[in-house]
Amino acid sequence: MLNRPRQAVGLDIGTSRVRCVIGEPAEGGKMNIVGMGHAESKGLRSGIVTTTKAVVESISKAVEEAERVSGLEVEMATVNLSGEHLQGESKSGVVAVAGAGREISEDDVERAIESASAMQLPAGWEIVDRLPQEFIIDGQDGITEPIGMRGSRLEALVHVVSSPSAASQNIIKAVHKAGLEIEQMILEPLAASTGTLTDDDTEYGCALVNMGSEITSMMIFGRGAVQHTAVFPFGGMQFTKDIATGLRVSISDAEQIKRATGCVAGFLLSEEERKEVIEITPVGRSETRELSMEILCDILQPRAVELLQYIAQEVANSGQQISSGVILTGGSAAIRGMVEVAEQVFDAPTRVGYPRTDILGGLVDGLENPEWSVAVGLALTSMQSRMGSPADTGRSTGRKVAEWFENIRGKFK
Ligand SMILES: Nc1ncnc2c1ncn2[C@@H]1O[C@H](COP(=O)(O)OP(=O)(O)OP(=O)(O)O)[C@@H](O)[C@H]1O
Ligand SMILES: [Mg+2]
């Protein structure tokens, strides 16, 4: 076991890019960014390792860049856990509290959480996180810190997330081969939430939607805790492919067109913009063709509506209230018009989830982009758990439970 260094390192291994953020604790529970690096990602499909060697190289490049910027050597990182098979389920478990005065101990709480998460899993699956929502003592609900309270019946409500074990094992292998230890693995949407959400968002309820390249993950929060998890097998790559097919251009040209001029909301285009012309070079041709912004938008808008409707349906099916609305993050939240279309589809206030610059200092330039939310969230999680204090960096009521839970999580593994 390595000594924990002062720095917190977040390593976001995504399907399109690997990102590394190095942070140092600063006053008031804040984090100073001292280094960051990124590299094109190879060897992953929908967040799952398909070629270890390529993933190792991408990790090494991103980490080396962050090391160069910071002048530090990275030995250990907090890493994202992704994959389209992640499944969340909210469960409850009850235990009797015994002993003098019937004061609830850490052991009782552990037993209650264990009882809530006793479940039959398919072969090759594992529980990857147990996120306490609240505790109920002798019928009194809404309790977040049960230890030391009196009672005879303790019930735990827990959001249990499971995944095929191969997903984490292959990431662990790649990170180790890149010469790094893993401090913790954190569910990607949970890391994105730590990187972007305020206490009010998680308390009053919101849907955090992290739209990456090939995967979109969502967590619904309420009363300071995770209430629902869902993963969708699509992301920004869908738009790139639509452009490539619709305009007969290469994937790399399509990606460039999407980023430079793509817009998924026709109603945002002014009259002049509608007629603005883009030059494209179809595959196998040497001469260019002209295309109006309006046509590009006609290709992208129906897809945006379709994907967002899937997500909105999941929110509706969850039955959760999202008074704080929808927070869209991940690289694909940056496509022009995405928030505006989402606002209509969800019929709820919607905003882009940027890394929380209110609690970040140092080298924040360049990180003010939703594609950095996960890496920043991973570094923040690492910093919070080593500080052991409920810094103002995310959850409110759930925060303390979650932090305390960090410490006992290992015992269940
Ligand atoms: N300015 C932009 N305009 C349009 N799309 C963008 C922009 N910036 C990034 N993207 C898209 O965001 C996606 C990458 O997002 P992100 O870095 O969150 O994904 P990832 O973590 O690599 O992938 P995943 O989470 O799916 O494994 C790509 O599809 C990219 O085209
Ligand atoms: Mg991602």
Tab-separated table of C-alpha atoms and ligand atoms in Angstrom:
chain	number	residue	atom	x	y	z
A	1	MET	CA	0.000	0.000	0.000
A	2	LEU	CA	1.406	3.355	-1.014
A	3	ASN	CA	1.336	6.318	1.325
A	4	ARG	CA	-1.413	8.619	0.202
A	5	PRO	CA	0.155	11.685	-1.355
A	6	ARG	CA	-1.298	15.158	-0.797
A	7	GLN	CA	-2.541	15.407	-4.338
A	8	ALA	CA	-5.839	13.962	-5.502
A	9	VAL	CA	-5.784	12.489	-8.992
A	10	GLY	CA	-8.892	11.901	-11.105
A	11	LEU	CA	-8.516	9.647	-14.141
A	12	ASP	CA	-11.507	9.575	-16.506
A	13	ILE	CA	-11.080	6.751	-18.996
A	14	GLY	CA	-13.675	7.606	-21.649
A	15	THR	CA	-14.462	6.076	-25.002
A	16	SER	CA	-13.292	9.141	-26.917
A	17	ARG	CA	-10.687	10.674	-24.558
A	18	VAL	CA	-8.761	9.856	-21.412
A	19	ARG	CA	-8.501	12.784	-19.017
A	20	CYS	CA	-6.393	13.279	-15.932
A	21	VAL	CA	-6.801	16.039	-13.330
A	22	ILE	CA	-4.473	16.624	-10.382
A	23	GLY	CA	-5.811	18.684	-7.486
A	24	GLU	CA	-4.491	19.865	-4.148
A	25	PRO	CA	-6.601	20.687	-1.096
A	26	ALA	CA	-7.078	24.409	-0.561
A	27	GLU	CA	-8.778	26.512	2.120
A	28	GLY	CA	-12.490	26.092	2.788
A	29	GLY	CA	-12.811	22.623	1.293
A	30	LYS	CA	-11.785	23.909	-2.130
A	31	MET	CA	-9.434	22.239	-4.569
A	32	ASN	CA	-6.628	23.849	-6.530
A	33	ILE	CA	-6.005	22.296	-9.915
A	34	VAL	CA	-2.255	21.845	-10.358
A	35	GLY	CA	-2.187	19.672	-13.454
A	36	MET	CA	-4.277	18.197	-16.208
A	37	GLY	CA	-3.714	16.148	-19.315
A	38	HIS	CA	-5.724	14.397	-21.980
A	39	ALA	CA	-5.178	12.042	-24.850
A	40	GLU	CA	-7.191	10.421	-27.593
A	41	SER	CA	-8.694	7.219	-26.284
A	42	LYS	CA	-8.211	3.944	-28.097
A	43	GLY	CA	-9.190	0.405	-27.214
A	44	LEU	CA	-12.584	1.058	-25.598
A	45	ARG	CA	-16.102	0.532	-26.839
A	46	SER	CA	-18.973	2.094	-24.926
A	47	GLY	CA	-16.728	2.565	-21.906
A	48	ILE	CA	-15.587	-1.065	-21.875
A	49	VAL	CA	-11.994	-2.154	-22.557
A	50	THR	CA	-11.615	-4.057	-25.817
A	51	THR	CA	-7.836	-3.752	-26.314
A	52	THR	CA	-5.830	-3.387	-23.105
A	53	LYS	CA	-2.576	-2.311	-24.773
A	54	ALA	CA	-4.206	0.646	-26.539
A	55	VAL	CA	-5.963	1.741	-23.331
A	56	VAL	CA	-2.684	1.563	-21.402
A	57	GLU	CA	-1.040	3.845	-23.978
A	58	SER	CA	-3.879	6.375	-23.837
A	59	ILE	CA	-3.788	6.418	-20.021
A	60	SER	CA	-0.002	6.869	-20.032
A	61	LYS	CA	-0.178	9.814	-22.449
A	62	ALA	CA	-2.871	11.646	-20.468
A	63	VAL	CA	-1.129	11.046	-17.134
A	64	GLU	CA	2.304	12.049	-18.489
A	65	GLU	CA	0.870	15.346	-19.705
A	66	ALA	CA	-0.681	16.041	-16.298
A	67	GLU	CA	2.642	15.141	-14.661
A	68	ARG	CA	4.503	17.535	-16.956
A	69	VAL	CA	2.111	20.383	-16.200
A	70	SER	CA	2.218	19.802	-12.428
A	71	GLY	CA	5.852	18.733	-12.063
A	72	LEU	CA	4.554	15.853	-9.932
A	73	GLU	CA	4.724	12.122	-10.279
A	74	VAL	CA	1.371	10.347	-10.271
A	75	GLU	CA	1.319	6.993	-8.499
A	76	MET	CA	-2.336	6.575	-7.639
A	77	ALA	CA	-5.625	7.695	-9.145
A	78	THR	CA	-9.360	7.617	-8.575
A	79	VAL	CA	-10.877	6.088	-11.703
A	80	ASN	CA	-14.348	6.106	-13.339
A	81	LEU	CA	-16.463	2.984	-13.730
A	82	SER	CA	-18.678	3.000	-16.791
A	83	GLY	CA	-20.429	0.569	-19.124
A	84	GLU	CA	-23.886	0.214	-20.599
A	85	HIS	CA	-24.757	-2.660	-18.252
A	86	LEU	CA	-24.618	-0.714	-14.963
A	87	GLN	CA	-27.858	-1.266	-13.098
A	88	GLY	CA	-29.239	0.534	-10.094
A	89	GLU	CA	-31.959	-0.641	-7.758
A	90	SER	CA	-33.266	0.909	-4.547
A	91	LYS	CA	-33.680	-1.673	-1.784
A	92	SER	CA	-34.407	-1.773	1.907
A	93	GLY	CA	-33.193	-3.975	4.755
A	94	VAL	CA	-34.181	-4.210	8.417
A	95	VAL	CA	-32.186	-5.338	11.465
A	96	ALA	CA	-32.940	-5.526	15.162
A	97	VAL	CA	-30.714	-3.393	17.363
A	98	ALA	CA	-29.473	-5.237	20.429
A	99	GLY	CA	-27.353	-4.273	23.413
A	100	ALA	CA	-27.250	-1.801	26.293
A	101	GLY	CA	-29.458	1.242	25.804
A	102	ARG	CA	-30.109	0.045	22.245
A	103	GLU	CA	-27.795	2.671	20.871
A	104	ILE	CA	-27.188	2.172	17.166
A	105	SER	CA	-23.585	1.260	16.369
A	106	GLU	CA	-21.568	1.286	13.180
A	107	ASP	CA	-21.959	-2.473	13.144
A	108	ASP	CA	-25.782	-2.210	13.170
A	109	VAL	CA	-25.672	0.186	10.245
A	110	GLU	CA	-23.358	-2.136	8.333
A	111	ARG	CA	-25.727	-5.044	8.971
A	112	ALA	CA	-28.724	-3.017	7.803
A	113	ILE	CA	-26.946	-1.993	4.592
A	114	GLU	CA	-25.816	-5.560	4.035
A	115	SER	CA	-29.347	-6.828	4.540
A	116	ALA	CA	-30.702	-4.226	2.073
A	117	SER	CA	-28.212	-5.249	-0.580
A	118	ALA	CA	-28.573	-9.015	-0.242
A	119	MET	CA	-29.603	-9.889	-3.757
A	120	GLN	CA	-29.296	-12.590	-6.329
A	121	LEU	CA	-26.977	-11.483	-9.114
A	122	PRO	CA	-26.475	-13.103	-12.525
A	123	ALA	CA	-23.246	-15.135	-12.836
A	124	GLY	CA	-20.236	-12.860	-13.387
A	125	TRP	CA	-21.942	-9.793	-11.903
A	126	GLU	CA	-20.910	-7.877	-8.805
A	127	ILE	CA	-22.253	-5.085	-6.640
A	128	VAL	CA	-20.142	-2.031	-7.437
A	129	ASP	CA	-21.657	0.503	-5.059
A	130	ARG	CA	-24.080	0.738	-2.153
A	131	LEU	CA	-25.325	4.292	-1.754
A	132	PRO	CA	-27.334	4.839	1.436
A	133	GLN	CA	-30.425	7.002	0.905
A	134	GLU	CA	-31.803	7.218	4.406
A	135	PHE	CA	-32.377	5.269	7.603
A	136	ILE	CA	-35.616	4.603	9.456
A	137	ILE	CA	-35.463	4.018	13.218
A	138	ASP	CA	-38.620	2.596	14.831
A	139	GLY	CA	-40.738	4.136	12.075
A	140	GLN	CA	-39.034	7.553	12.147
A	141	ASP	CA	-37.791	8.168	8.604
A	142	GLY	CA	-35.441	10.651	6.934
A	143	ILE	CA	-32.470	9.900	9.214
A	144	THR	CA	-29.055	10.319	7.613
A	145	GLU	CA	-26.764	9.755	10.605
A	146	PRO	CA	-28.147	6.891	12.663
A	147	ILE	CA	-25.007	6.042	14.655
A	148	GLY	CA	-25.461	6.876	18.348
A	149	MET	CA	-29.246	7.217	18.058
A	150	ARG	CA	-31.532	5.051	20.151
A	151	GLY	CA	-33.974	2.527	18.803
A	152	SER	CA	-34.729	-1.151	18.421
A	153	ARG	CA	-35.499	-1.490	14.733
A	154	LEU	CA	-33.168	-0.059	12.101
A	155	GLU	CA	-34.130	0.021	8.462
A	156	ALA	CA	-31.722	1.109	5.694
A	157	LEU	CA	-32.813	2.327	2.270
A	158	VAL	CA	-29.926	1.784	-0.111
A	159	HIS	CA	-29.387	2.368	-3.829
A	160	VAL	CA	-27.451	-0.691	-4.969
A	161	VAL	CA	-25.576	-0.555	-8.276
A	162	SER	CA	-24.317	-3.708	-9.975
A	163	SER	CA	-22.319	-4.431	-13.119
A	164	PRO	CA	-20.609	-7.327	-14.887
A	165	SER	CA	-17.323	-7.808	-12.992
A	166	ALA	CA	-15.313	-7.925	-16.222
A	167	ALA	CA	-15.959	-4.183	-16.690
A	168	SER	CA	-14.034	-3.160	-13.581
A	169	GLN	CA	-11.443	-5.926	-13.799
A	170	ASN	CA	-10.324	-4.908	-17.275
A	171	ILE	CA	-10.053	-1.236	-16.328
A	172	ILE	CA	-8.085	-2.181	-13.188
A	173	LYS	CA	-5.717	-4.262	-15.301
A	174	ALA	CA	-5.128	-1.421	-17.772
A	175	VAL	CA	-4.509	1.159	-15.028
A	176	HIS	CA	-2.050	-1.160	-13.268
A	177	LYS	CA	-0.235	-1.820	-16.533
A	178	ALA	CA	0.115	1.934	-16.945
A	179	GLY	CA	2.010	1.844	-13.627
A	180	LEU	CA	-0.677	3.325	-11.383
A	181	GLU	CA	-2.448	2.160	-8.249
A	182	ILE	CA	-6.208	2.646	-7.998
A	183	GLU	CA	-7.381	4.554	-4.960
A	184	GLN	CA	-11.099	4.087	-5.626
A	185	MET	CA	-13.364	3.351	-8.553
A	186	ILE	CA	-16.371	5.658	-8.759
A	187	LEU	CA	-19.440	5.266	-10.933
A	188	GLU	CA	-19.118	7.696	-13.826
A	189	PRO	CA	-22.457	9.507	-13.287
A	190	LEU	CA	-21.696	9.797	-9.568
A	191	ALA	CA	-18.317	11.396	-10.342
A	192	ALA	CA	-20.024	13.737	-12.837
A	193	SER	CA	-22.474	14.770	-10.107
A	194	THR	CA	-19.686	15.520	-7.627
A	195	GLY	CA	-17.995	17.583	-10.317
A	196	THR	CA	-21.051	19.675	-11.199
A	197	LEU	CA	-24.012	19.635	-8.796
A	198	THR	CA	-24.742	21.906	-5.855
A	199	ASP	CA	-26.287	20.841	-2.546
A	200	ASP	CA	-29.610	22.331	-3.630
A	201	ASP	CA	-29.652	20.242	-6.808
A	202	THR	CA	-29.275	16.983	-4.905
A	203	GLU	CA	-31.562	18.044	-2.087
A	204	TYR	CA	-34.516	19.299	-4.157
A	205	GLY	CA	-34.088	16.685	-6.852
A	206	CYS	CA	-32.531	16.724	-10.299
A	207	ALA	CA	-31.594	14.464	-13.171
A	208	LEU	CA	-27.872	14.504	-13.926
A	209	VAL	CA	-27.348	13.368	-17.507
A	210	ASN	CA	-23.754	12.679	-18.563
A	211	MET	CA	-23.698	12.376	-22.340
A	212	GLY	CA	-20.318	11.158	-23.535
A	213	SER	CA	-19.314	9.681	-26.843
A	214	GLU	CA	-20.899	6.228	-26.860
A	215	ILE	CA	-22.576	6.122	-23.453
A	216	THR	CA	-25.032	8.345	-21.643
A	217	SER	CA	-25.428	7.754	-17.929
A	218	MET	CA	-28.022	9.300	-15.670
A	219	MET	CA	-28.503	9.559	-11.941
A	220	ILE	CA	-31.573	11.069	-10.379
A	221	PHE	CA	-30.993	12.742	-7.033
A	222	GLY	CA	-33.416	13.733	-4.307
A	223	ARG	CA	-33.223	14.359	-0.548
A	224	GLY	CA	-29.422	14.519	-0.865
A	225	ALA	CA	-29.051	10.974	-2.192
A	226	VAL	CA	-29.095	8.931	-5.393
A	227	GLN	CA	-32.627	7.705	-6.120
A	228	HIS	CA	-32.288	6.209	-9.578
A	229	THR	CA	-29.563	5.148	-12.045
A	230	ALA	CA	-29.862	4.445	-15.772
A	231	VAL	CA	-27.428	4.002	-18.643
A	232	PHE	CA	-28.219	4.437	-22.332
A	233	PRO	CA	-26.135	2.908	-25.123
A	234	PHE	CA	-25.757	6.148	-27.086
A	235	GLY	CA	-23.906	9.435	-27.007
A	236	GLY	CA	-22.417	12.145	-29.193
A	237	MET	CA	-21.025	9.594	-31.641
A	238	GLN	CA	-24.596	9.131	-32.876
A	239	PHE	CA	-24.567	12.692	-34.257
A	240	THR	CA	-21.156	12.193	-35.859
A	241	LYS	CA	-22.373	9.027	-37.587
A	242	ASP	CA	-25.557	10.769	-38.765
A	243	ILE	CA	-23.466	13.522	-40.356
A	244	ALA	CA	-21.106	10.965	-41.930
A	245	THR	CA	-24.001	8.973	-43.403
A	246	GLY	CA	-26.174	11.944	-44.342
A	247	LEU	CA	-23.419	13.919	-46.051
A	248	ARG	CA	-21.200	10.988	-47.138
A	249	VAL	CA	-18.145	12.373	-45.374
A	250	SER	CA	-15.541	10.542	-43.278
A	251	ILE	CA	-16.088	10.085	-39.539
A	252	SER	CA	-13.241	12.488	-38.742
A	253	ASP	CA	-14.674	15.161	-41.087
A	254	ALA	CA	-18.125	14.572	-39.592
A	255	GLU	CA	-16.740	15.022	-36.074
A	256	GLN	CA	-15.074	18.260	-37.100
A	257	ILE	CA	-18.257	19.567	-38.789
A	258	LYS	CA	-20.314	18.661	-35.708
A	259	ARG	CA	-18.026	20.554	-33.348
A	260	ALA	CA	-17.456	23.580	-35.569
A	261	THR	CA	-20.953	24.203	-36.928
A	262	GLY	CA	-23.333	21.563	-35.587
A	263	CYS	CA	-26.574	22.775	-34.019
A	264	VAL	CA	-29.414	20.537	-32.856
A	265	ALA	CA	-32.037	23.295	-32.489
A	266	GLY	CA	-33.243	24.839	-35.766
A	267	PHE	CA	-35.185	27.525	-33.882
A	268	LEU	CA	-31.869	28.992	-32.639
A	269	LEU	CA	-30.600	29.763	-36.141
A	270	SER	CA	-31.025	33.295	-37.427
A	271	GLU	CA	-32.139	33.879	-41.029
A	272	GLU	CA	-28.538	34.559	-42.075
A	273	GLU	CA	-27.246	31.478	-40.280
A	274	ARG	CA	-29.838	29.270	-41.937
A	275	LYS	CA	-28.402	30.133	-45.321
A	276	GLU	CA	-24.774	30.074	-44.227
A	277	VAL	CA	-22.836	27.647	-46.353
A	278	ILE	CA	-20.384	24.969	-45.200
A	279	GLU	CA	-17.970	23.301	-47.605
A	280	ILE	CA	-17.657	19.533	-47.333
A	281	THR	CA	-15.618	16.933	-49.169
A	282	PRO	CA	-17.560	13.694	-49.716
A	283	VAL	CA	-15.588	10.462	-49.257
A	284	GLY	CA	-13.809	9.403	-52.452
A	285	ARG	CA	-14.223	12.814	-54.103
A	286	SER	CA	-11.690	15.547	-54.541
A	287	GLU	CA	-14.103	18.393	-55.281
A	288	THR	CA	-16.035	20.035	-52.458
A	289	ARG	CA	-19.810	20.402	-52.090
A	290	GLU	CA	-21.765	23.130	-50.425
A	291	LEU	CA	-24.256	22.607	-47.674
A	292	SER	CA	-26.414	25.026	-45.715
A	293	MET	CA	-26.463	25.162	-41.927
A	294	GLU	CA	-30.189	24.526	-42.135
A	295	ILE	CA	-29.664	21.124	-43.755
A	296	LEU	CA	-27.054	20.179	-41.159
A	297	CYS	CA	-29.515	21.121	-38.453
A	298	ASP	CA	-32.259	19.058	-40.145
A	299	ILE	CA	-29.977	16.032	-39.829
A	300	LEU	CA	-29.113	16.598	-36.165
A	301	GLN	CA	-32.312	17.884	-34.570
A	302	PRO	CA	-34.523	14.766	-34.939
A	303	ARG	CA	-31.733	12.643	-33.453
A	304	ALA	CA	-31.344	14.962	-30.468
A	305	VAL	CA	-35.102	14.855	-29.859
A	306	GLU	CA	-35.148	11.060	-30.169
A	307	LEU	CA	-32.259	10.483	-27.722
A	308	LEU	CA	-33.544	13.009	-25.206
A	309	GLN	CA	-37.035	11.485	-25.355
A	310	TYR	CA	-35.593	8.124	-24.284
A	311	ILE	CA	-33.983	9.773	-21.298
A	312	ALA	CA	-37.094	11.820	-20.445
A	313	GLN	CA	-39.183	8.647	-20.540
A	314	GLU	CA	-36.824	7.043	-18.018
A	315	VAL	CA	-37.157	10.069	-15.732
A	316	ALA	CA	-40.950	9.845	-15.986
A	317	ASN	CA	-40.916	6.094	-15.300
A	318	SER	CA	-38.736	6.602	-12.209
A	319	GLY	CA	-41.547	8.592	-10.587
A	320	GLN	CA	-38.974	10.965	-9.049
A	321	GLN	CA	-39.526	14.708	-8.663
A	322	ILE	CA	-36.827	16.838	-10.275
A	323	SER	CA	-37.534	20.313	-8.922
A	324	SER	CA	-33.954	21.420	-9.694
A	325	GLY	CA	-34.396	20.261	-13.277
A	326	VAL	CA	-32.002	18.571	-15.638
A	327	ILE	CA	-28.249	19.076	-15.654
A	328	LEU	CA	-26.613	17.995	-18.907
A	329	THR	CA	-22.912	17.297	-18.767
A	330	GLY	CA	-20.248	15.274	-20.619
A	331	GLY	CA	-18.754	16.383	-23.946
A	332	SER	CA	-22.030	16.119	-25.834
A	333	ALA	CA	-23.690	18.699	-23.586
A	334	ALA	CA	-21.556	21.197	-25.552
A	335	ILE	CA	-23.376	20.718	-28.864
A	336	ARG	CA	-25.130	23.952	-29.723
A	337	GLY	CA	-28.863	23.782	-29.005
A	338	MET	CA	-28.743	20.660	-26.834
A	339	VAL	CA	-29.897	22.423	-23.670
A	340	GLU	CA	-32.674	24.265	-25.490
A	341	VAL	CA	-34.042	21.067	-27.063
A	342	ALA	CA	-33.691	19.205	-23.736
A	343	GLU	CA	-35.635	21.925	-21.961
A	344	GLN	CA	-38.559	21.346	-24.330
A	345	VAL	CA	-38.383	17.556	-24.275
A	346	PHE	CA	-38.067	17.296	-20.478
A	347	ASP	CA	-40.406	20.230	-19.867
A	348	ALA	CA	-38.110	21.146	-16.973
A	349	PRO	CA	-35.394	23.756	-16.356
A	350	THR	CA	-32.218	22.523	-18.018
A	351	ARG	CA	-28.639	23.745	-17.866
A	352	VAL	CA	-25.166	22.612	-18.850
A	353	GLY	CA	-23.262	21.044	-15.945
A	354	TYR	CA	-19.828	22.675	-15.890
A	355	PRO	CA	-17.099	21.639	-13.454
A	356	ARG	CA	-17.789	23.515	-10.214
A	357	THR	CA	-15.475	26.471	-10.613
A	358	ASP	CA	-16.941	27.924	-7.376
A	359	ILE	CA	-14.944	25.369	-5.418
A	360	LEU	CA	-12.000	25.078	-7.816
A	361	GLY	CA	-8.904	27.247	-8.006
A	362	GLY	CA	-5.529	27.101	-9.728
A	363	LEU	CA	-5.307	26.030	-13.358
A	364	VAL	CA	-9.016	26.111	-14.122
A	365	ASP	CA	-8.597	27.603	-17.606
A	366	GLY	CA	-9.535	24.968	-20.124
A	367	LEU	CA	-11.469	22.936	-17.572
A	368	GLU	CA	-14.558	25.124	-17.954
A	369	ASN	CA	-16.094	22.619	-20.299
A	370	PRO	CA	-18.602	19.854	-19.539
A	371	GLU	CA	-16.248	17.222	-20.924
A	372	TRP	CA	-14.055	17.682	-17.810
A	373	SER	CA	-16.857	17.118	-15.261
A	374	VAL	CA	-16.073	13.458	-14.610
A	375	ALA	CA	-12.300	13.908	-14.214
A	376	VAL	CA	-12.819	16.891	-11.885
A	377	GLY	CA	-15.466	14.959	-9.923
A	378	LEU	CA	-13.089	12.025	-9.488
A	379	ALA	CA	-10.330	14.273	-8.138
A	380	LEU	CA	-12.827	16.013	-5.814
A	381	THR	CA	-14.084	12.653	-4.513
A	382	SER	CA	-10.543	11.572	-3.792
A	383	MET	CA	-9.759	14.831	-2.009
A	384	GLN	CA	-12.948	14.724	0.069
A	385	SER	CA	-12.456	11.165	1.215
A	386	ARG	CA	-8.856	11.767	2.296
A	387	MET	CA	-9.738	14.995	4.099
A	388	GLY	CA	-12.475	13.087	5.937
A	389	SER	CA	-14.429	16.288	6.382
A	390	PRO	CA	-17.837	17.118	4.963
A	391	ALA	CA	-16.498	19.887	2.742
A	392	ASP	CA	-19.043	21.854	0.773
A	393	THR	CA	-18.434	20.013	-2.422
A	394	GLY	CA	-21.551	18.108	-3.220
A	395	ARG	CA	-24.210	16.340	-1.293
A	396	SER	CA	-25.774	17.876	1.800
A	397	THR	CA	-27.649	15.471	4.036
A	398	GLY	CA	-26.443	12.522	2.019
A	399	ARG	CA	-22.936	13.876	2.051
A	400	LYS	CA	-21.946	12.740	5.508
A	401	VAL	CA	-23.500	9.364	5.039
A	402	ALA	CA	-21.714	9.003	1.741
A	403	GLU	CA	-18.370	9.996	3.230
A	404	TRP	CA	-18.740	7.736	6.185
A	405	PHE	CA	-19.807	5.058	3.781
A	406	GLU	CA	-16.583	5.498	1.805
A	407	ASN	CA	-14.729	4.190	4.824
A	408	ILE	CA	-16.804	1.095	5.303
A	409	ARG	CA	-17.276	0.346	1.619
A	410	GLY	CA	-14.092	-1.713	1.521
A	411	LYS	CA	-15.396	-4.027	4.222
A	412	PHE	CA	-18.104	-5.339	1.943
A	413	LYS	CA	-15.820	-6.145	-0.943
B	1	LIG	N1	-18.104	21.459	-28.763
B	1	LIG	C1	-18.642	20.264	-29.030
B	1	LIG	N2	-19.659	20.188	-29.902
B	1	LIG	C2	-20.210	18.977	-30.191
B	1	LIG	N3	-19.827	17.813	-29.647
B	1	LIG	C3	-18.821	17.853	-28.766
B	1	LIG	C4	-18.177	19.070	-28.414
B	1	LIG	N4	-17.203	18.776	-27.522
B	1	LIG	C5	-17.243	17.444	-27.330
B	1	LIG	N5	-18.212	16.874	-28.077
B	1	LIG	C6	-18.580	15.458	-28.158
B	1	LIG	O1	-18.571	14.905	-26.870
B	1	LIG	C7	-18.230	13.511	-26.939
B	1	LIG	C8	-17.115	13.241	-25.946
B	1	LIG	O2	-17.590	13.493	-24.676
B	1	LIG	P1	-16.856	12.870	-23.395
B	1	LIG	O3	-15.447	13.294	-23.386
B	1	LIG	O4	-17.712	13.188	-22.235
B	1	LIG	O5	-16.969	11.313	-23.771
B	1	LIG	P2	-16.099	10.085	-23.237
B	1	LIG	O6	-16.012	10.168	-21.768
B	1	LIG	O7	-14.806	10.003	-23.982
B	1	LIG	O8	-17.001	8.862	-23.714
B	1	LIG	P3	-17.961	7.897	-22.869
B	1	LIG	O9	-18.363	8.603	-21.616
B	1	LIG	O10	-19.096	7.661	-23.804
B	1	LIG	O11	-17.144	6.672	-22.615
B	1	LIG	C9	-17.804	13.230	-28.367
B	1	LIG	O12	-18.850	12.563	-29.042
B	1	LIG	C10	-17.589	14.630	-28.930
B	1	LIG	O13	-17.867	14.689	-30.309
B	2	MG	MG	-17.301	9.688	-20.193
